[in-house]
CSV table of C-alpha atoms and ligand atoms in Angstrom, one decimal:
chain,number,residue,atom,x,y,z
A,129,UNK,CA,-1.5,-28.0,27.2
A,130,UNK,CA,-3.4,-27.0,24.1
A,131,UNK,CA,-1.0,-25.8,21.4
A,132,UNK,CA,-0.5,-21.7,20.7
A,133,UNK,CA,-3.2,-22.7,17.4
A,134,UNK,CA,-6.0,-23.6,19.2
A,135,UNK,CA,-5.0,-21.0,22.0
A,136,UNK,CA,-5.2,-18.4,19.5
A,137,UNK,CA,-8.5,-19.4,18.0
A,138,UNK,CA,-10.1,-19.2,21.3
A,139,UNK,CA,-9.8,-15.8,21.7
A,140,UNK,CA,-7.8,-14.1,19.5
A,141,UNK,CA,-9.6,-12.2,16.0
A,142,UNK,CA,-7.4,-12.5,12.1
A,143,UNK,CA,-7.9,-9.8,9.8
A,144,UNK,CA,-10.5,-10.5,7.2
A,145,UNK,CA,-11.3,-14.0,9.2
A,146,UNK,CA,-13.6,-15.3,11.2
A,147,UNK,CA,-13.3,-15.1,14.7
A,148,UNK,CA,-11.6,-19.1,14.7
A,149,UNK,CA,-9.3,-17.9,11.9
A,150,UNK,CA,-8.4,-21.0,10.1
A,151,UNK,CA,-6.4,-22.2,8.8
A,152,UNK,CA,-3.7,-20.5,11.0
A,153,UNK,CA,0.0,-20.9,11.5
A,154,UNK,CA,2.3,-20.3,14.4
A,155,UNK,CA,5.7,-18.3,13.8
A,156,UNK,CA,8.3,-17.9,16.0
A,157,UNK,CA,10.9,-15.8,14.5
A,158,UNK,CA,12.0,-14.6,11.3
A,159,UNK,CA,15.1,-12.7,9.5
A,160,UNK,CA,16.6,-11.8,6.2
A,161,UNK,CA,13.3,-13.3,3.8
A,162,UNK,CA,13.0,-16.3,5.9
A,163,UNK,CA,9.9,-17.2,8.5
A,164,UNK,CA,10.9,-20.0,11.2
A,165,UNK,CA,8.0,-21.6,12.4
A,166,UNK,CA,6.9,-23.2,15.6
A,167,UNK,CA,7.4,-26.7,14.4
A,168,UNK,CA,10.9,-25.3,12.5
A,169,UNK,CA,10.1,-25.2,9.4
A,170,UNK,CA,11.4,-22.2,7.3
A,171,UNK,CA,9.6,-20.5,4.8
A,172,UNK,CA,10.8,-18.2,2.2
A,173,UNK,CA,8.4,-14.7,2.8
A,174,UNK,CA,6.6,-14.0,-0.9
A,175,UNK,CA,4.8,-11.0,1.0
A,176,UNK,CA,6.8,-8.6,2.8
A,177,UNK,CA,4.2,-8.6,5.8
A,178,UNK,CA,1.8,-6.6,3.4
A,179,UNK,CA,4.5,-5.0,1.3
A,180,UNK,CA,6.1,-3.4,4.0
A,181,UNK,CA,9.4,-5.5,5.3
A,182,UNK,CA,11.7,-4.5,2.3
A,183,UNK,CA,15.2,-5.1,3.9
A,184,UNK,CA,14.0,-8.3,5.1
A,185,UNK,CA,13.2,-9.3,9.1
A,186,UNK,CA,15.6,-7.7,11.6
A,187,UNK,CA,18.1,-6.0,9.5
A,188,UNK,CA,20.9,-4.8,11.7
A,189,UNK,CA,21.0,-1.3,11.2
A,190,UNK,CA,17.3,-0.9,11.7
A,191,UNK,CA,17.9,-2.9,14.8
A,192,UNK,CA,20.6,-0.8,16.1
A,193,UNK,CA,18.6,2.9,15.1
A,194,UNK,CA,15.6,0.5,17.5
A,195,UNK,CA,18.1,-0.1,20.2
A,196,UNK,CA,19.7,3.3,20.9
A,197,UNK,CA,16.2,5.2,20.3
A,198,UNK,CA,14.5,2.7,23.5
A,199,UNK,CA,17.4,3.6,25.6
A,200,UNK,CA,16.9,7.6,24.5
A,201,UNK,CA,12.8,7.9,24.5
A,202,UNK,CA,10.9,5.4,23.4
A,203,UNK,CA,8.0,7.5,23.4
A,204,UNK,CA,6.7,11.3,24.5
A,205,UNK,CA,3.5,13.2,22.7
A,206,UNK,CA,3.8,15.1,20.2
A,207,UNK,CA,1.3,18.4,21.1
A,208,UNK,CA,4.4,21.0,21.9
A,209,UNK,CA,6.8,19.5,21.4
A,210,UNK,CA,9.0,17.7,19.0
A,211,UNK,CA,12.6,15.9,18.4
A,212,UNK,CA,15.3,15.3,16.4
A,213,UNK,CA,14.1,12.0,15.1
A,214,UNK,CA,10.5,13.2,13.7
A,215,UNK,CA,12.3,16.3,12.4
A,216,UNK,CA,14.5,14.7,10.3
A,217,UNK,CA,12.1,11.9,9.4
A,218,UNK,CA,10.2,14.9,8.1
A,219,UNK,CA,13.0,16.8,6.1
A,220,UNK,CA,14.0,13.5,4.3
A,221,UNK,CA,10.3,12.9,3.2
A,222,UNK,CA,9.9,16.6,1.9
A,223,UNK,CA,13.1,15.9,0.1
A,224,UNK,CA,12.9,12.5,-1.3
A,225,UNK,CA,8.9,12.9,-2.4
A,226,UNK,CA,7.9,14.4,-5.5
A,227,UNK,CA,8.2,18.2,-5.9
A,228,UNK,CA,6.1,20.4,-4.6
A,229,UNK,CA,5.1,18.5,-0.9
A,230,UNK,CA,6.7,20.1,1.8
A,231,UNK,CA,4.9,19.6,4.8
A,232,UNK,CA,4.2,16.4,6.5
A,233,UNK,CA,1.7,15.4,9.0
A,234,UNK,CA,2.5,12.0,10.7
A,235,UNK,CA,0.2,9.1,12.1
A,236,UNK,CA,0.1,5.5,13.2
A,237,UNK,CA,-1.0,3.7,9.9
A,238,UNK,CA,-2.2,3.8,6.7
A,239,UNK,CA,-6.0,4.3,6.9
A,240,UNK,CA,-5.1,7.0,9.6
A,241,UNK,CA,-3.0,8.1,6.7
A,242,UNK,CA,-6.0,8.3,4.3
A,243,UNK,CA,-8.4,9.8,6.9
A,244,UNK,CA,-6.3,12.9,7.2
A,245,UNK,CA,-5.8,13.6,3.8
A,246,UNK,CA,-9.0,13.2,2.9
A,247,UNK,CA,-10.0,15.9,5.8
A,248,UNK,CA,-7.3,18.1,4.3
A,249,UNK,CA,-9.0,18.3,1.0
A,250,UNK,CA,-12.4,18.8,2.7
A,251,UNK,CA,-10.8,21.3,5.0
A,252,UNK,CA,-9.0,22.8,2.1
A,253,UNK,CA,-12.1,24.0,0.7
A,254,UNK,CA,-13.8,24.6,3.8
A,255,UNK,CA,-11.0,27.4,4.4
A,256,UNK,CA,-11.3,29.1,1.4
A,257,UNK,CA,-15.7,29.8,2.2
A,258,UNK,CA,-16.6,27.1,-0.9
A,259,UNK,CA,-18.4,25.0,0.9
A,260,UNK,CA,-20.3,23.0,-1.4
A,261,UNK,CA,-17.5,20.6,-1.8
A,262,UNK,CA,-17.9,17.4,-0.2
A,263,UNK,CA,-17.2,14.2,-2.0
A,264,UNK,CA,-14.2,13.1,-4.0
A,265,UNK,CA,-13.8,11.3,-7.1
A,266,UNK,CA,-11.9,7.8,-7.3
A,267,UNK,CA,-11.4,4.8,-9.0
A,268,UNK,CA,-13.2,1.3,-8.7
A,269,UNK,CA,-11.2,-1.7,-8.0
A,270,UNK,CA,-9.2,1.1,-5.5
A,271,UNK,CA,-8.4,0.2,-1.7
A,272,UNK,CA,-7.4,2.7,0.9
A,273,UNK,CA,-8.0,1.0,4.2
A,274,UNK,CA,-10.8,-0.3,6.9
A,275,UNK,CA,-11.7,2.7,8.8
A,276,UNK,CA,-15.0,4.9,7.6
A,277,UNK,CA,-13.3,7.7,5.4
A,278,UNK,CA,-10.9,5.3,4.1
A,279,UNK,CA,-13.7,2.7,3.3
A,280,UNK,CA,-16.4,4.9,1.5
A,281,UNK,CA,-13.5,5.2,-1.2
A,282,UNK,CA,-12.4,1.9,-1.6
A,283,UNK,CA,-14.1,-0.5,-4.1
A,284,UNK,CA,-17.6,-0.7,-3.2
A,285,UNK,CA,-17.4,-4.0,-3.9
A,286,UNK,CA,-14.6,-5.7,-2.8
A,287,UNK,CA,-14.3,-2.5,-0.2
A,288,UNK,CA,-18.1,-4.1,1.3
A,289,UNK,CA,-20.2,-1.0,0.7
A,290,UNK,CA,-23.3,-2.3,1.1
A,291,UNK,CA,-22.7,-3.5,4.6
A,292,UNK,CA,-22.1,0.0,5.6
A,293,UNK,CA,-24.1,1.5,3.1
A,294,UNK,CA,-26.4,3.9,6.0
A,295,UNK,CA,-22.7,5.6,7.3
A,296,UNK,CA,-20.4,5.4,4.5
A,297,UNK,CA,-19.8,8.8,3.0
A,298,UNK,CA,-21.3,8.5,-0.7
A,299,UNK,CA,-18.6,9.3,-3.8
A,300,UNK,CA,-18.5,9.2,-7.1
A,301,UNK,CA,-16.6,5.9,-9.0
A,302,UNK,CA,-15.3,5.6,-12.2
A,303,UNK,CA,-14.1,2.8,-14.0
A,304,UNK,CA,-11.1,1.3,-13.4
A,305,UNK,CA,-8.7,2.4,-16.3
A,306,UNK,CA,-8.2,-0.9,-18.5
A,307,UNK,CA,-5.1,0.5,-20.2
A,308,UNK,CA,-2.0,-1.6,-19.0
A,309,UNK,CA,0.9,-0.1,-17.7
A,310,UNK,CA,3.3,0.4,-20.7
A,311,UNK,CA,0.1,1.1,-22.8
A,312,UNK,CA,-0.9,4.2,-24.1
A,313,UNK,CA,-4.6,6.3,-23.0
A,314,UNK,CA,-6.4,7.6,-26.1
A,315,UNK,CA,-9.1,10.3,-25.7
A,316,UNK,CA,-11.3,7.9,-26.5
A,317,UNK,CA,-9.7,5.4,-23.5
A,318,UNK,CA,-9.9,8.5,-21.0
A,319,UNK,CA,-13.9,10.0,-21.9
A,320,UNK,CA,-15.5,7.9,-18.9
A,321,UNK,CA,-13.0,9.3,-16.7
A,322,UNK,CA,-12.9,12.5,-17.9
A,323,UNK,CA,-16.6,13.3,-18.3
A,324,UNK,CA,-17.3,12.2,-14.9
A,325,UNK,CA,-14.8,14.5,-13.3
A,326,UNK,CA,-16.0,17.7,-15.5
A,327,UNK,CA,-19.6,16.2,-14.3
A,328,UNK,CA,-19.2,16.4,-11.0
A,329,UNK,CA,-17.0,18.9,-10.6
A,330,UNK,CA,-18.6,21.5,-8.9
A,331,UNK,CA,-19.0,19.1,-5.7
A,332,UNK,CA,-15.7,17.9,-5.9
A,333,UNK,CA,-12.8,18.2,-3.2
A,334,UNK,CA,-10.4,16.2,-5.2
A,335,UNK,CA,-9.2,12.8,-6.9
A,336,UNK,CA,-7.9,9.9,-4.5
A,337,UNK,CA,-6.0,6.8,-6.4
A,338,UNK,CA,-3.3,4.6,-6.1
A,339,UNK,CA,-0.9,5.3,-8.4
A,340,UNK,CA,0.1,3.0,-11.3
A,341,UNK,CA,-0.5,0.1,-8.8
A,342,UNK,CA,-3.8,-0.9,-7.2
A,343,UNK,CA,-3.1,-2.9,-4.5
A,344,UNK,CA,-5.3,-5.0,-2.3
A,345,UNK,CA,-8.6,-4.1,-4.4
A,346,UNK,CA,-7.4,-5.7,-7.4
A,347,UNK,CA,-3.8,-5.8,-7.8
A,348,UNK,CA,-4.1,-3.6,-11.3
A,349,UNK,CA,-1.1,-2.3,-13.4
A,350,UNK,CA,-2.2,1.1,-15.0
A,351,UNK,CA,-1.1,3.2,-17.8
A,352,UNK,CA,0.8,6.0,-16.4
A,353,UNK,CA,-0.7,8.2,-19.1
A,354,UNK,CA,-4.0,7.7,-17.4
A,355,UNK,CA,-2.5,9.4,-14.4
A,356,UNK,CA,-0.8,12.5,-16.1
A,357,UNK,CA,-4.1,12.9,-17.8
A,358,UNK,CA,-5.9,13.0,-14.3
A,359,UNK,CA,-3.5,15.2,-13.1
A,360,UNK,CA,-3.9,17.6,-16.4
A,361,UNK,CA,-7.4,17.5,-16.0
A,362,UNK,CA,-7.8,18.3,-12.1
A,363,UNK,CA,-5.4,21.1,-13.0
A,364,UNK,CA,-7.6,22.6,-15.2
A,365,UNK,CA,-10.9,21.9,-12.7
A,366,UNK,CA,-9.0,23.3,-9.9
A,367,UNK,CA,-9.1,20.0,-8.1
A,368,UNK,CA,-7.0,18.3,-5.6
A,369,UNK,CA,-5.1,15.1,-6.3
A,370,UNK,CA,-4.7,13.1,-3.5
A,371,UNK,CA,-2.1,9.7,-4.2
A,372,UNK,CA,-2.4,7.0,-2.0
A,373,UNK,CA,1.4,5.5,-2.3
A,374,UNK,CA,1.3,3.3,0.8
A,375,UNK,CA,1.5,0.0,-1.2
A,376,UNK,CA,3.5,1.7,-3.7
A,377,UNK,CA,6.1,4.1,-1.9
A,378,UNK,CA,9.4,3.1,-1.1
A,379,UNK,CA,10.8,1.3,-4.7
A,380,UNK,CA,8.3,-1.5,-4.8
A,381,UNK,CA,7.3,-0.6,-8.3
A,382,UNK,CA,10.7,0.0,-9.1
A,383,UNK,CA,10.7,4.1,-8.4
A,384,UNK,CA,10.7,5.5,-5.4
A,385,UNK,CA,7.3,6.4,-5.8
A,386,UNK,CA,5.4,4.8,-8.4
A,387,UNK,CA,4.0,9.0,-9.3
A,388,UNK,CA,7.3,9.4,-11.0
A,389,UNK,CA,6.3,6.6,-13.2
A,390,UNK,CA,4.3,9.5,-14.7
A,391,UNK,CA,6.6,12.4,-13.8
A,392,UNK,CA,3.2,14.1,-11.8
A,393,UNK,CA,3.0,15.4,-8.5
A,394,UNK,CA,-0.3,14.9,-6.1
A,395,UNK,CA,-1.7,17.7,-3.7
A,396,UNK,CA,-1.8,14.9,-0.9
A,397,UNK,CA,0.7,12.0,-0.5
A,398,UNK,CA,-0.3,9.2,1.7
A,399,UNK,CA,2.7,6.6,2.6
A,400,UNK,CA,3.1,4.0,5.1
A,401,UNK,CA,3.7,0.4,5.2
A,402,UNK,CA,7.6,0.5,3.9
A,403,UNK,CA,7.9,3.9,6.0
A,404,UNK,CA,10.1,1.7,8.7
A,405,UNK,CA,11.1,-1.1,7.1
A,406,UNK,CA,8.3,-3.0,8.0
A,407,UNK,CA,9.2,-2.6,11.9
A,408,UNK,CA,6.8,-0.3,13.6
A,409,UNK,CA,3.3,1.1,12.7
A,410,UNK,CA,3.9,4.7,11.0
A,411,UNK,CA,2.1,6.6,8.3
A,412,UNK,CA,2.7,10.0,6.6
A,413,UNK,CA,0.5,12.4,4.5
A,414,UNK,CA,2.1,15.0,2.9
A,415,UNK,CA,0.9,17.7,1.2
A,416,UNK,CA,1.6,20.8,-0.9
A,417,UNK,CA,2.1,24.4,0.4
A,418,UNK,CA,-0.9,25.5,-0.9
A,419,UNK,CA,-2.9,23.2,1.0
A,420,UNK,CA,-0.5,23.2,4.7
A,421,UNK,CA,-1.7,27.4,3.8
A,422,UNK,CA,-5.3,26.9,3.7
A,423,UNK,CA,-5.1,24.9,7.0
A,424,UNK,CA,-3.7,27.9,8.5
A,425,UNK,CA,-6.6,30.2,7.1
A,426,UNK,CA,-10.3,30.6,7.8
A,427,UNK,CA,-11.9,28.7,10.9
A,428,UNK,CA,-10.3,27.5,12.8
A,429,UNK,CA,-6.9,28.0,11.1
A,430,UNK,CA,-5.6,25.1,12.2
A,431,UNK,CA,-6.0,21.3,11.1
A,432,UNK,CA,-8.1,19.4,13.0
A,433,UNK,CA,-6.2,15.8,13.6
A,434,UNK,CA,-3.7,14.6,16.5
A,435,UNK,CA,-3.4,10.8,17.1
A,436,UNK,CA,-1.8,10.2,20.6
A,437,UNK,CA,1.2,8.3,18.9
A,438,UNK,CA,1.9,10.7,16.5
A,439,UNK,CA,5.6,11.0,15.7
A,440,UNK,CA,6.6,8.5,17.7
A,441,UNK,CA,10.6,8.3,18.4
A,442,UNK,CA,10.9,4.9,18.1
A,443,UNK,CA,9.2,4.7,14.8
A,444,UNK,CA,10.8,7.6,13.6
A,445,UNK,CA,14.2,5.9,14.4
A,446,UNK,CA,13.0,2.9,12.3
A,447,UNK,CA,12.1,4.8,9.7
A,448,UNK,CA,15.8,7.2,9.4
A,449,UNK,CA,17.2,3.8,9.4
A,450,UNK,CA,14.8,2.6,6.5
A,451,UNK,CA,15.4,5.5,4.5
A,452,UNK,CA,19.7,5.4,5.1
A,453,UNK,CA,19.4,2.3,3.4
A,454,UNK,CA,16.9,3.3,0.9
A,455,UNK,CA,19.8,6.1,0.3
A,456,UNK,CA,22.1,4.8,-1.8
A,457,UNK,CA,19.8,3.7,-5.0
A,458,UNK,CA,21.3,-0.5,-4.8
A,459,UNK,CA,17.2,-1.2,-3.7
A,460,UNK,CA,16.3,-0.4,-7.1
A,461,UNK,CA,18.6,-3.3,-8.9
A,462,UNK,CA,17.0,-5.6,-6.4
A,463,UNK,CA,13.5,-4.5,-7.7
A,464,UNK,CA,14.8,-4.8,-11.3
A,465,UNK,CA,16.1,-8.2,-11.3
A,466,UNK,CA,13.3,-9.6,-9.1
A,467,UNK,CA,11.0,-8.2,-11.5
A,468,UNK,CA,12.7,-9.9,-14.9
A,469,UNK,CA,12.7,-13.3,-12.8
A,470,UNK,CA,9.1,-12.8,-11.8
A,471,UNK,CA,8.1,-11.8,-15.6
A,472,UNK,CA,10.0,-15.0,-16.7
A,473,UNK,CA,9.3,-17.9,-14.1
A,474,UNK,CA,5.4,-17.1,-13.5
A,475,UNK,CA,5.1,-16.3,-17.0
A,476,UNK,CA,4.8,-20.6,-17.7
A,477,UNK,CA,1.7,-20.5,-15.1
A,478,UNK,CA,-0.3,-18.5,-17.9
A,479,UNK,CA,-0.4,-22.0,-19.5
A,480,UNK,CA,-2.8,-23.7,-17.0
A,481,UNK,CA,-6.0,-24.1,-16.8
A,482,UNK,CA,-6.9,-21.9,-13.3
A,483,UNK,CA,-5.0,-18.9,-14.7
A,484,UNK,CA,-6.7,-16.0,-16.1
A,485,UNK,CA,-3.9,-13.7,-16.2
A,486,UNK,CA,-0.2,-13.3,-15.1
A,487,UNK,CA,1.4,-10.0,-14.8
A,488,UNK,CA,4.7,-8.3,-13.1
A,489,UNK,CA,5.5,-4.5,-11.9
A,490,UNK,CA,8.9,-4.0,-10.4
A,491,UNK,CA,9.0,-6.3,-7.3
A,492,UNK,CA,5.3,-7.2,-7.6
A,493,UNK,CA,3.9,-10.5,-9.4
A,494,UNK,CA,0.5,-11.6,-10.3
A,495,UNK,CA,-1.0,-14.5,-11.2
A,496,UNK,CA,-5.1,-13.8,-11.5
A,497,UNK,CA,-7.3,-17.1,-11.5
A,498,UNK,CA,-10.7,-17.3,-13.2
A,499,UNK,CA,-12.1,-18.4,-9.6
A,500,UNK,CA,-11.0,-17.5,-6.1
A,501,UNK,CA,-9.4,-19.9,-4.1
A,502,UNK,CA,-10.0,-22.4,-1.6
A,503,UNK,CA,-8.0,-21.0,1.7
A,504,UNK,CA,-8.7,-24.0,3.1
A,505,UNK,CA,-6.4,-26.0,0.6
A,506,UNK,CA,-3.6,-23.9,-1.2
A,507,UNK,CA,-2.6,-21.8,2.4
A,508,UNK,CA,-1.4,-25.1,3.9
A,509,UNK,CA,-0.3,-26.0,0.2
A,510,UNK,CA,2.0,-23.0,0.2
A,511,UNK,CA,3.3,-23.7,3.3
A,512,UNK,CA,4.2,-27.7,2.3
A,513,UNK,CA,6.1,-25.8,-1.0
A,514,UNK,CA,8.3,-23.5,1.5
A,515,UNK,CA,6.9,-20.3,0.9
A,516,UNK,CA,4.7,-18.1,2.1
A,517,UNK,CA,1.8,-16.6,0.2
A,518,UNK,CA,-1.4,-15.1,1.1
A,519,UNK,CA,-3.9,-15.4,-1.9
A,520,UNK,CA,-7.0,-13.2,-1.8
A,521,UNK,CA,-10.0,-14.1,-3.8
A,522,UNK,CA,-8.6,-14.5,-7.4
A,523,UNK,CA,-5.1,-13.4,-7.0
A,524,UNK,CA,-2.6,-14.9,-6.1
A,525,UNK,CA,0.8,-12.6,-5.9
A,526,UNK,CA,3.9,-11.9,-4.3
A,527,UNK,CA,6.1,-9.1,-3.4
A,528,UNK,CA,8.8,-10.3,-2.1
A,529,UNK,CA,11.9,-8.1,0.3
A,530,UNK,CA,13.8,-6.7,-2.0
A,531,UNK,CA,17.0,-8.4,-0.9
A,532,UNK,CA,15.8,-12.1,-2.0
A,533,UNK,CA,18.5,-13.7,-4.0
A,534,UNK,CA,17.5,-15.3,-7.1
A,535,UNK,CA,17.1,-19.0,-5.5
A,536,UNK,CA,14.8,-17.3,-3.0
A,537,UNK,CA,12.9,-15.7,-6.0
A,538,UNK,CA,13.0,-19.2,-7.3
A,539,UNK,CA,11.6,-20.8,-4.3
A,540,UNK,CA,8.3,-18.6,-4.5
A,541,UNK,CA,7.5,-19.1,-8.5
A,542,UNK,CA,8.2,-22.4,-8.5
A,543,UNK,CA,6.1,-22.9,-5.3
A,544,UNK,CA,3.3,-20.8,-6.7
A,545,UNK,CA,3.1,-22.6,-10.0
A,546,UNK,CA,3.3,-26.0,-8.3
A,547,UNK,CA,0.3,-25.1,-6.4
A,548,UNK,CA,-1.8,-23.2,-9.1
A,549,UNK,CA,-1.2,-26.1,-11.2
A,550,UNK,CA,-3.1,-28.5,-8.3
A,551,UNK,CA,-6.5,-25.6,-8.8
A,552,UNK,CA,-8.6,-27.2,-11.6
B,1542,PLP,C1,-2.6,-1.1,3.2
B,1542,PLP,C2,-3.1,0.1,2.5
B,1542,PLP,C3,-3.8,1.1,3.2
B,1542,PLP,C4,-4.2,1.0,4.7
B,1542,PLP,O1,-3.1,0.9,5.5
B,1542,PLP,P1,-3.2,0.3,7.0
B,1542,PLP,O2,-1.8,0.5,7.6
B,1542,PLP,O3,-3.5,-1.2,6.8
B,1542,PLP,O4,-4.3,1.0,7.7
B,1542,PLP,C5,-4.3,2.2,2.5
B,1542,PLP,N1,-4.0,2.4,1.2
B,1542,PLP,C6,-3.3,1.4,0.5
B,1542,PLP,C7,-3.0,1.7,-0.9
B,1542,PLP,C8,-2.8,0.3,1.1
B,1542,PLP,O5,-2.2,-0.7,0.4
């Protein structure tokens, strides 16, 4: 009997790996921060699945929304008809997200997330007879996700442009604002920005960033005055601003959404990952009256997306029960002390000789190398150290469930330095 590894590498395919992914490890359960193994051992999770299991593995009332929701409807479309659960999930959304979004169009996962709201802005202008308006401005060192809309705006770069160069969609890129959060944006700081968007303008749908927070195209802390000027600025060109908060939404930066780090509104709002507690595939995009209108107007008055799983009850159920315990505000002590503990126990890793840069953002720490890593080497060395961390290229980082105690937190710095410290 070969073992589930070499099963697995026979025919199953990894994200961003080979089709043997290696090297590969087999878990068998998990709950609260903890991953059990096949072979029993336990590691500490540094990653939240990809930011998205903030309570932990199997919280109970999660698990009990899960439970009575299979027993109800686990599924029924979503052309026609509708429920209590997707209703709700709605309402709370409109609610909780920053002023001005009141409608909500729901979807499977993030880069569905990101394909819709960039078709809204398209549509947007479509519906008003300006047709001219086809490409959108962003940021490099950006990611939005793996499918064809979502790609042509991530870093062309790191987001593989050239691969797909004959079928991506072509925008235009700006530099990646070099202000660090808490810093201040000059007029100086903000021209390369600012005279690209008055440049391009006239073509222009709208902006799509992440932010405060790039995620997996850099893992960049921004000034948030480099968003309110983005904002100002697509105000005055009569532009769309489309946030991409499905890294960021849900507390991990230490707000609900890391927009009210800069008190701004977008247009668009795309969430996901947190959405259900890291427990079922769901994704949301928002957006404002004015553009939920426009889909109603011109041809063919109405918005052209419907994925077959859209509101799903079961994810809907997760999600209510995510956002109950999201309700009371206690999430964002967790983010603020596992932030200070990040900002002082990696802070020593700035001392050796791999490490480029170290920096923290509510429940998010970085440690930036001057080389990428061998996979190969510090995966298996993570796992040796009890934790779990996923390094891509030059960054290694962690964002850990916001209920990790302080010895969990512990756990994962001291792991990560003791393995950076091996990288010469
Ligand atoms: C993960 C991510 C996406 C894509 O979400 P998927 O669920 O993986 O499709 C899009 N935008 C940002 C900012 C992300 O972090």
């Amino acid at each position: 009997m070969s073992s589930l590894v070499e099963r697995d590498q026979k025919v199953v395919w990894h994200p961003y790996a080979p089709p043997a992914a290696s090297p590969l490890f087999a878990v068998e359960r998990a709950s609260g921060v903890r991953l059990v193994l096949e072979d029993g051992r336990e590691l500490v999770d540094g990653m939240s699945s990809w930011w998205s299991t903030i309570h932990g593995y199997r919280h109970p009332h999660i698990e009990a929304a899960l439970e009575a929701q299979i027993k109800k409807m686990p599924h029924v479309m979503f052309g026609g008809l509708t429920h209590e659960g997707a209703v709700r999930l709605c309402e709370r959304l409109a609610e909780r997200s920053p002023e001005g979004l009141s409608r909500v169009f729901l979807s499977d996962s993030g880069s569905v997330a990101v394909e819709i709201a960039i078709k809204m802005a398209l549509q947007f202008w479509q519906s008003r007879g300006d047709t001219g308006r086809s490409r959108l401005l962003t940021l490099r060192g950006g990611y939005h996700g793996d499918t064809f809309g979502a790609m042509a705006v991530c870093d062309p770069v790191t987001g593989m442009h050239t691969l797909f160069e004959d079928t991506l969609a072509r925008h235009v890129f700006v530099p990646r604002p070099e202000q660090r959060f808490g810093e201040s944006c000059s007029d100086a700081d903000f021209a390369p920005i600012e005279s690209a968007l008055r440049e391009h303008a006239a073509s222009l749908a709208g902006v799509i960033l992440e932010p405060i927070v790039q995620g997996a195209g850099g893992m960049w802390f921004y000034s948030a005055e480099v968003l309110q000027r983005i904002r100002a600025l697509c105000d005055e060109l009569g532009l769309l601003l489309i946030a991409d908060e499905i890294a960021t939404g849900f507390g991990r930066t230490g707000r609900y959404f890391a927009c009210e780090h800069a008190g701004i509104s977008p247009d668009i709002l795309c969430l996901g990952k947190a959405l259900t507690g890291g427990t079922m595939t769901m994704a949301a995009t928002l957006a404002s009256e004015d553009v939920a209108q426009a889909m109603g107007e011109g041809d063919p008055g109405v918005f052209m997306h419907g994925p077959t799983f859209m509101g799903n009850p079961l994810a809907c159920a997760a999600a209510n029960a995510s956002l109950d315990l999201l309700e009371d505000g206690s999430w964002q002590e967790g983010v603020l002390r596992i932030e200070a503990q990040l900002r002082e126990e990696l802070e020593p890793c700035r001392a050796l000789p791999a490490v480029k840069d170290v920096r923290c953002l509510g429940a998010i720490g970085v440690v930036e190398l001057h080389e990428p890593v061998d996979m190969s080497v510090v995966q298996p060395a993570f796992v040796e150290e009890g934790i779990w961390i996923r390094p891509f290229g030059e960054l290694v980082y962690t964002m850990p469930p916001f209920v990790s105690e302080p010895e969990d937190v512990r756990a994962i710095t001291r792991g990560i330095h003791a393995v950076v410290s091996t990288i010469r």
